[in-house]
Amino acid sequence: HFRPSATLAFFGVPSGAIAWLIKMVYRIPYVISLRGGDVPGFRPYDFHIYHKLIAPFLRLIWKNASAVIANSNGLRLLAQTFDSRFDIPIIPNGVDVELYKTGERDWSSPRLLSVGRIVHQKGLDLAMHALGGLKALNWEWHIAGDGPQMQALQSLAQELGIADRVSFLGWQSRAQIVESY
């Protein structure tokens, strides 16, 4: 009884394949929202074979989509390197500004906050090396999230002598994240 006007597939694979199938069976158009791991060239150090296998399917899925969008210029450029036939607009991820509204400023020493999966491509190791060179300044860094690079980053903080300034908060609820911001 319910017939949507369109579907939105987050990731070209696997959900883009489902959207493509829905279009073939029910003639419902779809939009692909690229997110990273579904774009060949993203994380080549561990996704190279996966991307080689899915490349023909991605081209078919993208070709039949009403639109293919990216959430950043870097992702768009990567997608266009994979297949330049597509015009890929950018629609950044949204933020509820009312939810994250700040009150009065606290002019204490700098407090940095990183929120997200703790994975290699986020470059947290590079930031940690940079902060390791700024020991003379008063700062603290809170890292909210979890992922495969957590232990390596904790070890790096120890090695750089900044472990007392870097807090690994682990995975946080939405309320905890709002509070951290």
XYZ file of C-alpha atoms in Angstrom:
181
model
C 0.000 0.000 0.000
C 2.946 2.305 0.592
C 4.812 3.454 -2.512
C 7.656 5.922 -1.910
C 8.465 8.545 -4.512
C 12.161 7.738 -4.280
C 14.693 5.867 -2.180
C 17.939 7.112 -0.689
C 20.774 4.606 -0.476
C 23.529 5.352 1.991
C 26.567 3.685 0.391
C 26.720 2.485 -3.220
C 27.141 -1.040 -1.879
C 25.318 -2.822 -0.360
C 22.295 -0.512 -0.073
C 22.755 0.922 -3.582
C 22.291 -2.580 -4.971
C 18.975 -2.861 -3.114
C 17.881 0.554 -4.429
C 18.842 -0.531 -7.962
C 16.765 -3.713 -7.563
C 13.769 -1.722 -6.262
C 14.045 0.530 -9.309
C 14.174 -2.443 -11.676
C 11.140 -4.131 -10.088
C 8.967 -1.173 -8.998
C 10.325 1.714 -11.126
C 11.083 3.789 -8.027
C 14.030 6.158 -8.626
C 16.917 6.298 -6.197
C 19.758 8.517 -5.050
C 23.132 7.183 -3.922
C 24.787 8.970 -0.997
C 28.491 8.140 -1.068
C 29.961 7.732 2.386
C 33.591 6.654 1.881
C 34.189 2.930 1.958
C 31.911 2.449 -1.038
C 34.139 4.572 -3.306
C 37.096 2.881 -5.020
C 40.347 4.434 -3.856
C 39.099 5.059 -0.314
C 41.262 3.115 2.156
C 43.325 1.440 -0.582
C 45.474 -0.220 2.076
C 42.642 -2.583 3.039
C 39.763 -2.107 0.526
C 41.708 -2.490 -2.744
C 40.552 -6.034 -3.582
C 36.989 -5.323 -2.438
C 36.836 -2.260 -4.704
C 38.222 -4.207 -7.663
C 35.469 -6.794 -7.203
C 32.589 -4.330 -6.859
C 33.714 -1.772 -9.486
C 31.529 -3.129 -12.340
C 28.500 -3.263 -10.039
C 29.125 0.274 -8.756
C 29.218 1.650 -12.287
C 25.866 -0.012 -13.025
C 24.347 1.214 -9.757
C 25.615 4.782 -10.287
C 24.508 4.820 -13.934
C 20.910 3.956 -13.022
C 20.681 6.378 -10.087
C 18.829 9.668 -10.410
C 21.784 11.254 -8.617
C 25.023 10.298 -6.933
C 26.028 12.687 -4.144
C 29.052 13.045 -1.865
C 29.342 14.631 1.560
C 32.733 16.262 0.882
C 34.856 17.568 -1.953
C 37.522 14.927 -1.253
C 35.000 12.119 -1.623
C 33.597 13.690 -4.788
C 37.086 13.914 -6.320
C 37.774 10.299 -5.412
C 34.477 9.207 -6.977
C 35.190 11.197 -10.143
C 38.634 9.600 -10.355
C 36.877 6.234 -10.308
C 34.328 7.258 -12.955
C 34.373 10.756 -14.451
C 31.055 10.366 -16.303
C 29.059 11.494 -13.293
C 28.401 14.990 -12.027
C 28.523 14.509 -8.272
C 27.197 17.376 -6.164
C 28.196 17.819 -2.530
C 25.628 17.786 0.247
C 27.490 18.123 3.566
C 26.328 16.209 6.606
C 23.830 18.275 8.566
C 24.125 19.516 12.122
C 21.299 20.576 14.405
C 22.698 23.956 15.465
C 20.098 24.393 18.180
C 21.125 21.125 19.822
C 24.807 22.117 19.838
C 24.299 25.770 20.777
C 26.894 27.008 23.238
C 26.321 29.192 26.232
C 28.861 31.618 27.563
C 32.439 31.065 26.497
C 34.886 29.571 28.930
C 38.277 31.091 28.098
C 40.246 28.294 29.686
C 43.154 26.618 27.922
C 42.388 24.996 24.559
C 40.293 21.848 24.680
C 40.178 19.787 21.514
C 37.463 17.262 20.765
C 37.492 14.567 18.102
C 34.341 12.529 17.562
C 34.075 9.507 15.294
C 35.412 6.083 14.485
C 39.018 5.709 15.491
C 40.417 4.525 12.185
C 43.589 5.205 10.216
C 42.055 7.486 7.572
C 40.935 10.026 10.200
C 44.587 11.022 10.718
C 44.413 11.118 14.512
C 47.991 9.834 14.638
C 49.129 12.900 12.653
C 47.302 15.213 15.039
C 48.868 13.408 17.984
C 52.371 13.847 16.553
C 51.654 17.558 16.007
C 50.371 17.962 19.562
C 53.412 16.086 20.847
C 55.466 19.014 19.564
C 53.335 21.511 21.490
C 54.074 20.339 25.026
C 55.026 23.881 26.094
C 51.426 24.997 25.511
C 48.588 24.168 27.855
C 45.992 22.024 26.005
C 43.893 18.885 26.398
C 42.405 16.568 23.796
C 39.311 14.398 24.232
C 38.730 11.628 21.713
C 35.196 10.214 21.645
C 34.656 7.037 19.686
C 36.000 3.574 19.231
C 37.728 1.621 16.531
C 40.677 -0.480 15.497
C 43.282 2.291 16.008
C 42.381 2.899 19.675
C 45.232 0.878 21.219
C 47.799 2.165 18.739
C 46.838 5.764 19.554
C 46.935 5.105 23.291
C 50.443 3.676 22.875
C 51.475 6.642 20.721
C 50.249 9.095 23.371
C 52.411 7.280 25.949
C 55.399 7.254 23.583
C 55.063 10.994 22.873
C 54.697 11.815 26.581
C 51.236 13.346 26.230
C 49.066 10.557 27.635
C 48.094 12.751 30.603
C 46.589 15.328 28.198
C 44.737 12.928 25.888
C 41.504 11.369 27.125
C 40.041 8.411 25.273
C 36.347 8.598 26.106
C 35.235 5.509 24.185
C 31.870 5.294 22.479
C 29.505 8.004 23.741
C 25.739 8.363 23.760
C 24.222 11.281 21.875
C 23.600 13.107 25.168
C 27.240 12.622 26.199
C 28.450 13.930 22.827
C 26.228 17.016 23.110
C 27.671 17.628 26.571
C 31.228 17.240 25.281
C 30.601 19.744 22.506
